[in-house]
mmCIF file of C-alpha atoms in Angstrom:
data_model
loop_
_atom_site.group_PDB
_atom_site.id
_atom_site.type_symbol
_atom_site.label_atom_id
_atom_site.label_comp_id
_atom_site.label_asym_id
_atom_site.label_seq_id
_atom_site.Cartn_x
_atom_site.Cartn_y
_atom_site.Cartn_z
ATOM 1 C CA UNK A 5 68.697 53.371 236.432
ATOM 2 C CA UNK A 6 69.203 56.869 235.065
ATOM 3 C CA UNK A 7 72.171 57.347 237.401
ATOM 4 C CA UNK A 8 73.644 53.958 236.552
ATOM 5 C CA UNK A 9 73.367 54.634 232.808
ATOM 6 C CA UNK A 10 75.588 57.689 233.188
ATOM 7 C CA UNK A 11 78.465 55.507 234.403
ATOM 8 C CA UNK A 12 80.709 53.563 232.059
ATOM 9 C CA UNK A 13 80.545 49.827 232.676
ATOM 10 C CA UNK A 14 83.158 47.178 231.909
ATOM 11 C CA UNK A 15 82.946 43.400 232.023
ATOM 12 C CA UNK A 16 86.146 41.460 232.646
ATOM 13 C CA UNK A 17 85.899 37.695 232.310
ATOM 14 C CA UNK A 18 88.036 35.598 234.632
ATOM 15 C CA UNK A 19 88.375 38.661 236.855
ATOM 16 C CA UNK A 20 88.602 36.990 240.245
ATOM 17 C CA UNK A 21 92.413 36.660 240.207
ATOM 18 C CA UNK A 22 95.670 37.360 238.405
ATOM 19 C CA UNK A 23 95.707 39.558 235.323
ATOM 20 C CA UNK A 24 91.918 39.639 235.183
ATOM 21 C CA UNK A 25 91.671 41.092 238.661
ATOM 22 C CA UNK A 26 94.392 43.634 237.857
ATOM 23 C CA UNK A 27 92.472 44.699 234.740
ATOM 24 C CA UNK A 28 89.269 45.053 236.757
ATOM 25 C CA UNK A 29 91.150 47.062 239.376
ATOM 26 C CA UNK A 30 92.692 49.300 236.729
ATOM 27 C CA UNK A 31 89.396 49.958 234.961
ATOM 28 C CA UNK A 32 87.752 50.679 238.305
ATOM 29 C CA UNK A 33 90.439 53.223 239.132
ATOM 30 C CA UNK A 34 89.630 54.921 235.817
ATOM 31 C CA UNK A 35 86.027 55.357 236.893
ATOM 32 C CA UNK A 36 84.370 52.331 235.336
ATOM 33 C CA UNK A 37 81.761 50.303 237.148
ATOM 34 C CA UNK A 38 83.288 46.840 236.868
ATOM 35 C CA UNK A 39 81.414 43.602 236.369
ATOM 36 C CA UNK A 40 83.585 40.824 237.782
ATOM 37 C CA UNK A 41 82.884 37.797 235.632
ATOM 38 C CA UNK A 42 83.868 34.483 237.228
ATOM 39 C CA UNK A 43 82.568 30.955 237.668
ATOM 40 C CA UNK A 44 83.456 30.431 241.320
ATOM 41 C CA UNK A 45 80.959 32.191 243.572
ATOM 42 C CA UNK A 46 83.279 32.453 246.567
ATOM 43 C CA UNK A 47 86.257 33.820 244.638
ATOM 44 C CA UNK A 48 83.980 36.154 242.695
ATOM 45 C CA UNK A 49 82.563 37.554 245.902
ATOM 46 C CA UNK A 50 86.013 37.972 247.419
ATOM 47 C CA UNK A 51 87.235 39.865 244.342
ATOM 48 C CA UNK A 52 84.231 42.188 244.430
ATOM 49 C CA UNK A 53 84.803 42.847 248.132
ATOM 50 C CA UNK A 54 88.480 43.683 247.512
ATOM 51 C CA UNK A 55 87.593 46.098 244.734
ATOM 52 C CA UNK A 56 84.881 47.780 246.779
ATOM 53 C CA UNK A 57 87.333 48.165 249.669
ATOM 54 C CA UNK A 58 89.451 50.231 247.268
ATOM 55 C CA UNK A 59 86.477 52.458 246.498
ATOM 56 C CA UNK A 60 85.749 50.826 243.143
ATOM 57 C CA UNK A 61 82.170 50.364 241.958
ATOM 58 C CA UNK A 62 82.159 46.603 241.378
ATOM 59 C CA UNK A 63 79.544 43.882 241.128
ATOM 60 C CA UNK A 64 79.767 40.170 240.507
ATOM 61 C CA UNK A 65 78.441 38.319 237.488
ATOM 62 C CA UNK A 66 78.218 34.536 237.463
ATOM 63 C CA UNK A 67 79.906 33.581 234.219
ATOM 64 C CA UNK A 68 81.098 30.301 232.734
ATOM 65 C CA UNK A 69 82.307 31.149 229.234
ATOM 66 C CA UNK A 70 81.824 27.537 228.097
ATOM 67 C CA UNK A 71 78.090 27.596 228.842
ATOM 68 C CA UNK A 72 75.490 29.196 226.570
ATOM 69 C CA UNK A 73 73.037 29.426 229.434
ATOM 70 C CA UNK A 74 75.538 31.054 231.784
ATOM 71 C CA UNK A 75 76.616 33.628 229.214
ATOM 72 C CA UNK A 76 73.014 34.505 228.315
ATOM 73 C CA UNK A 77 72.185 34.942 231.997
ATOM 74 C CA UNK A 78 75.289 37.103 232.482
ATOM 75 C CA UNK A 79 74.214 39.428 229.673
ATOM 76 C CA UNK A 80 70.772 39.745 231.226
ATOM 77 C CA UNK A 81 72.322 40.483 234.621
ATOM 78 C CA UNK A 82 74.514 43.265 233.215
ATOM 79 C CA UNK A 83 71.582 44.737 231.303
ATOM 80 C CA UNK A 84 69.558 44.864 234.504
ATOM 81 C CA UNK A 85 72.432 46.324 236.525
ATOM 82 C CA UNK A 86 73.842 48.828 234.034
ATOM 83 C CA UNK A 87 71.703 48.993 230.916
ATOM 84 C CA UNK A 88 74.689 48.899 228.572
ATOM 85 C CA UNK A 89 78.325 47.792 228.313
ATOM 86 C CA UNK A 90 81.164 50.136 227.373
ATOM 87 C CA UNK A 91 84.109 47.743 227.605
ATOM 88 C CA UNK A 92 84.424 43.978 227.290
ATOM 89 C CA UNK A 93 87.716 42.338 228.219
ATOM 90 C CA UNK A 94 87.777 38.669 227.255
ATOM 91 C CA UNK A 95 90.422 37.562 229.731
ATOM 92 C CA UNK A 96 89.243 34.097 230.808
ATOM 93 C CA UNK A 97 91.525 31.414 229.451
ATOM 94 C CA UNK A 98 93.173 28.112 230.275
ATOM 95 C CA UNK A 99 96.505 26.520 229.408
ATOM 96 C CA UNK A 100 95.197 22.973 229.419
ATOM 97 C CA UNK A 101 96.878 19.845 230.739
ATOM 98 C CA UNK A 102 100.350 19.320 229.331
ATOM 99 C CA UNK A 103 101.762 16.403 231.337
ATOM 100 C CA UNK A 104 102.626 13.095 229.656
ATOM 101 C CA UNK A 105 102.799 14.578 226.157
ATOM 102 C CA UNK A 106 99.250 15.926 226.215
ATOM 103 C CA UNK A 107 100.360 18.996 224.227
ATOM 104 C CA UNK A 108 103.194 17.480 222.232
ATOM 105 C CA UNK A 109 101.860 17.632 218.654
ATOM 106 C CA UNK A 110 102.984 14.034 218.042
ATOM 107 C CA UNK A 111 100.974 12.753 221.013
ATOM 108 C CA UNK A 112 98.370 15.493 221.313
ATOM 109 C CA UNK A 113 95.454 14.625 223.553
ATOM 110 C CA UNK A 114 92.484 15.703 221.430
ATOM 111 C CA UNK A 115 90.264 16.062 224.481
ATOM 112 C CA UNK A 116 92.751 18.585 225.892
ATOM 113 C CA UNK A 117 92.749 20.454 222.582
ATOM 114 C CA UNK A 118 88.945 20.570 222.518
ATOM 115 C CA UNK A 119 88.774 21.811 226.106
ATOM 116 C CA UNK A 120 91.316 24.568 225.493
ATOM 117 C CA UNK A 121 89.598 25.722 222.304
ATOM 118 C CA UNK A 122 86.206 25.696 224.018
ATOM 119 C CA UNK A 123 87.400 28.238 226.576
ATOM 120 C CA UNK A 124 90.026 30.260 224.732
ATOM 121 C CA UNK A 125 88.260 30.644 221.390
ATOM 122 C CA UNK A 126 84.633 29.567 221.479
ATOM 123 C CA UNK A 127 84.206 31.149 224.905
ATOM 124 C CA UNK A 128 85.359 34.500 223.549
ATOM 125 C CA UNK A 129 82.946 34.246 220.618
ATOM 126 C CA UNK A 130 80.111 33.172 222.901
ATOM 127 C CA UNK A 131 80.621 36.057 225.333
ATOM 128 C CA UNK A 132 81.278 38.687 222.662
ATOM 129 C CA UNK A 133 78.160 37.885 220.668
ATOM 130 C CA UNK A 134 75.984 37.782 223.768
ATOM 131 C CA UNK A 135 77.277 41.183 224.890
ATOM 132 C CA UNK A 136 77.017 42.892 221.487
ATOM 133 C CA UNK A 137 73.511 44.291 222.036
ATOM 134 C CA UNK A 138 74.755 45.975 225.231
ATOM 135 C CA UNK A 139 77.973 47.191 223.585
ATOM 136 C CA UNK A 140 75.998 48.742 220.738
ATOM 137 C CA UNK A 141 74.229 50.968 223.268
ATOM 138 C CA UNK A 142 77.545 52.565 224.286
ATOM 139 C CA UNK A 143 78.986 55.643 222.597
ATOM 140 C CA UNK A 144 82.545 54.269 222.402
ATOM 141 C CA UNK A 145 82.457 50.481 222.872
ATOM 142 C CA UNK A 146 85.763 48.663 223.151
ATOM 143 C CA UNK A 147 86.572 44.950 223.108
ATOM 144 C CA UNK A 148 89.943 43.634 224.270
ATOM 145 C CA UNK A 149 90.807 39.980 223.728
ATOM 146 C CA UNK A 150 93.678 38.712 225.850
ATOM 147 C CA UNK A 151 96.069 36.738 223.671
ATOM 148 C CA UNK A 152 99.707 35.643 223.941
ATOM 149 C CA UNK A 153 102.807 35.923 221.806
ATOM 150 C CA UNK A 154 102.816 32.118 221.968
ATOM 151 C CA UNK A 155 100.063 32.391 219.368
ATOM 152 C CA UNK A 156 102.332 34.334 217.016
ATOM 153 C CA UNK A 157 103.233 32.197 213.999
ATOM 154 C CA UNK A 158 106.221 34.474 213.418
ATOM 155 C CA UNK A 159 107.690 34.568 216.932
ATOM 156 C CA UNK A 160 106.843 31.018 218.076
ATOM 157 C CA UNK A 161 107.764 31.786 221.672
ATOM 158 C CA UNK A 162 107.532 29.608 224.761
ATOM 159 C CA UNK A 163 107.458 25.826 225.069
ATOM 160 C CA UNK A 164 105.777 23.524 222.575
ATOM 161 C CA UNK A 165 102.100 23.534 223.572
ATOM 162 C CA UNK A 166 100.056 22.228 220.668
ATOM 163 C CA UNK A 167 96.682 23.023 222.229
ATOM 164 C CA UNK A 168 97.296 26.349 223.975
ATOM 165 C CA UNK A 169 99.470 28.125 221.375
ATOM 166 C CA UNK A 170 97.166 27.315 218.417
ATOM 167 C CA UNK A 171 94.161 28.424 220.481
ATOM 168 C CA UNK A 172 95.733 31.869 220.711
ATOM 169 C CA UNK A 173 96.571 31.822 216.989
ATOM 170 C CA UNK A 174 92.920 31.108 216.256
ATOM 171 C CA UNK A 175 91.794 33.791 218.698
ATOM 172 C CA UNK A 176 94.012 36.260 216.847
ATOM 173 C CA UNK A 177 92.434 35.297 213.536
ATOM 174 C CA UNK A 178 88.884 35.444 214.884
ATOM 175 C CA UNK A 179 89.574 38.883 216.353
ATOM 176 C CA UNK A 180 90.767 40.091 212.960
ATOM 177 C CA UNK A 181 87.456 38.908 211.514
ATOM 178 C CA UNK A 182 85.518 40.821 214.175
ATOM 179 C CA UNK A 183 87.549 43.935 213.359
ATOM 180 C CA UNK A 184 86.647 43.608 209.679
ATOM 181 C CA UNK A 185 82.980 43.165 210.577
ATOM 182 C CA UNK A 186 83.054 46.224 212.879
ATOM 183 C CA UNK A 187 85.027 48.398 210.432
ATOM 184 C CA UNK A 188 82.140 50.774 209.773
ATOM 185 C CA UNK A 189 80.910 50.871 213.373
ATOM 186 C CA UNK A 190 82.032 52.538 216.596
ATOM 187 C CA UNK A 191 83.093 49.183 218.091
ATOM 188 C CA UNK A 192 86.884 48.856 218.316
ATOM 189 C CA UNK A 193 88.372 45.415 218.984
ATOM 190 C CA UNK A 194 92.037 44.548 219.529
ATOM 191 C CA UNK A 195 94.286 41.857 220.994
ATOM 192 C CA UNK A 196 96.504 42.327 224.037
ATOM 193 C CA UNK A 197 99.580 40.315 225.000
ATOM 194 C CA UNK A 198 100.322 40.774 228.726
ATOM 195 C CA UNK A 199 103.754 39.120 228.605
ATOM 196 C CA UNK A 200 105.093 36.487 230.970
ATOM 197 C CA UNK A 201 103.263 37.341 234.197
ATOM 198 C CA UNK A 202 103.726 35.768 237.617
ATOM 199 C CA UNK A 203 100.307 34.241 238.294
ATOM 200 C CA UNK A 204 99.041 30.767 239.098
ATOM 201 C CA UNK A 205 98.551 30.380 235.323
ATOM 202 C CA UNK A 206 102.357 30.353 234.914
ATOM 203 C CA UNK A 207 103.128 28.728 238.254
ATOM 204 C CA UNK A 208 104.219 32.201 239.395
ATOM 205 C CA UNK A 209 107.310 31.839 237.221
ATOM 206 C CA UNK A 210 106.811 35.006 235.171
ATOM 207 C CA UNK A 211 108.937 38.098 235.669
ATOM 208 C CA UNK A 212 106.080 40.589 235.295
ATOM 209 C CA UNK A 213 103.444 41.572 237.848
ATOM 210 C CA UNK A 214 99.716 41.270 237.102
ATOM 211 C CA UNK A 215 99.538 45.065 237.079
ATOM 212 C CA UNK A 216 102.234 45.220 234.415
ATOM 213 C CA UNK A 217 100.413 42.573 232.423
ATOM 214 C CA UNK A 218 97.163 44.512 232.687
ATOM 215 C CA UNK A 219 98.608 47.780 231.370
ATOM 216 C CA UNK A 220 98.209 47.031 227.659
ATOM 217 C CA UNK A 221 94.616 45.883 228.167
ATOM 218 C CA UNK A 222 93.781 49.131 229.952
ATOM 219 C CA UNK A 223 95.309 51.117 227.107
ATOM 220 C CA UNK A 224 93.300 49.256 224.484
ATOM 221 C CA UNK A 225 90.110 49.467 226.545
ATOM 222 C CA UNK A 226 90.310 53.257 226.575
ATOM 223 C CA UNK A 227 91.422 53.971 223.000
ATOM 224 C CA UNK A 228 90.188 57.148 221.322
ATOM 225 C CA UNK A 229 87.777 56.822 218.403
ATOM 226 C CA UNK A 230 90.637 57.020 215.898
ATOM 227 C CA UNK A 231 92.611 54.287 217.651
ATOM 228 C CA UNK A 232 93.863 51.117 215.959
ATOM 229 C CA UNK A 233 91.481 48.332 215.042
ATOM 230 C CA UNK A 234 92.144 44.616 214.769
ATOM 231 C CA UNK A 235 95.734 44.854 215.979
ATOM 232 C CA UNK A 236 97.898 42.700 218.243
ATOM 233 C CA UNK A 237 99.774 44.699 220.866
ATOM 234 C CA UNK A 238 102.005 44.445 223.910
ATOM 235 C CA UNK A 239 103.781 47.126 225.943
ATOM 236 C CA UNK A 240 106.392 47.573 223.227
ATOM 237 C CA UNK A 241 103.907 48.081 220.406
ATOM 238 C CA UNK A 242 102.698 45.765 217.645
ATOM 239 C CA UNK A 243 103.229 42.018 218.039
ATOM 240 C CA UNK A 244 104.038 40.065 214.872
ATOM 241 C CA UNK A 245 101.289 37.770 213.652
#
């Protein structure tokens, strides 16, 4: 355990594919031991194997961000494996069903809205609060919440999606509240917008690669102690609220 405690450890939720995997890969290349958080056991194991094949210190963590029991067990698993957590990247998220007007505000399917909020907002809160005791043991803890410029009330980008876009707006607001709460601590929390990335999340229609989408998260995960707090950033700089 003494040897493990000398290594920086990062947890990436939804890390078995897409941007999450690219973030895990990037953090691993920077020397972090990476906890691959994912629900699906097979995909989680495959992601860990791919990372290890690249020489990255990776281990899997069963994690369903919508389940209190799963998140509590994940925190216990990371404590046993690493003893602390230096970086948390809340990447897991869903778009929600949008066919047949499910995300048209005039015909919004409230069950879709609840499901999206449960993962994209409540899941982030659930995971963050469970991991806080481990983050507080680190010398320079960082939290990165993956958002989207679709949640910007100023920019209002992308298609009308009255469950997904507001979930990111709420995530932005919640993150600002965490930043206020952590103002006098060494915990730095920020929001990252990866841009329009070609993954199964977008039907592979995006123009950016997962590695490009991961870049801003890696930057925020490794900020110096005097880095920004409670901000919303993409590759170009600050994103309008």
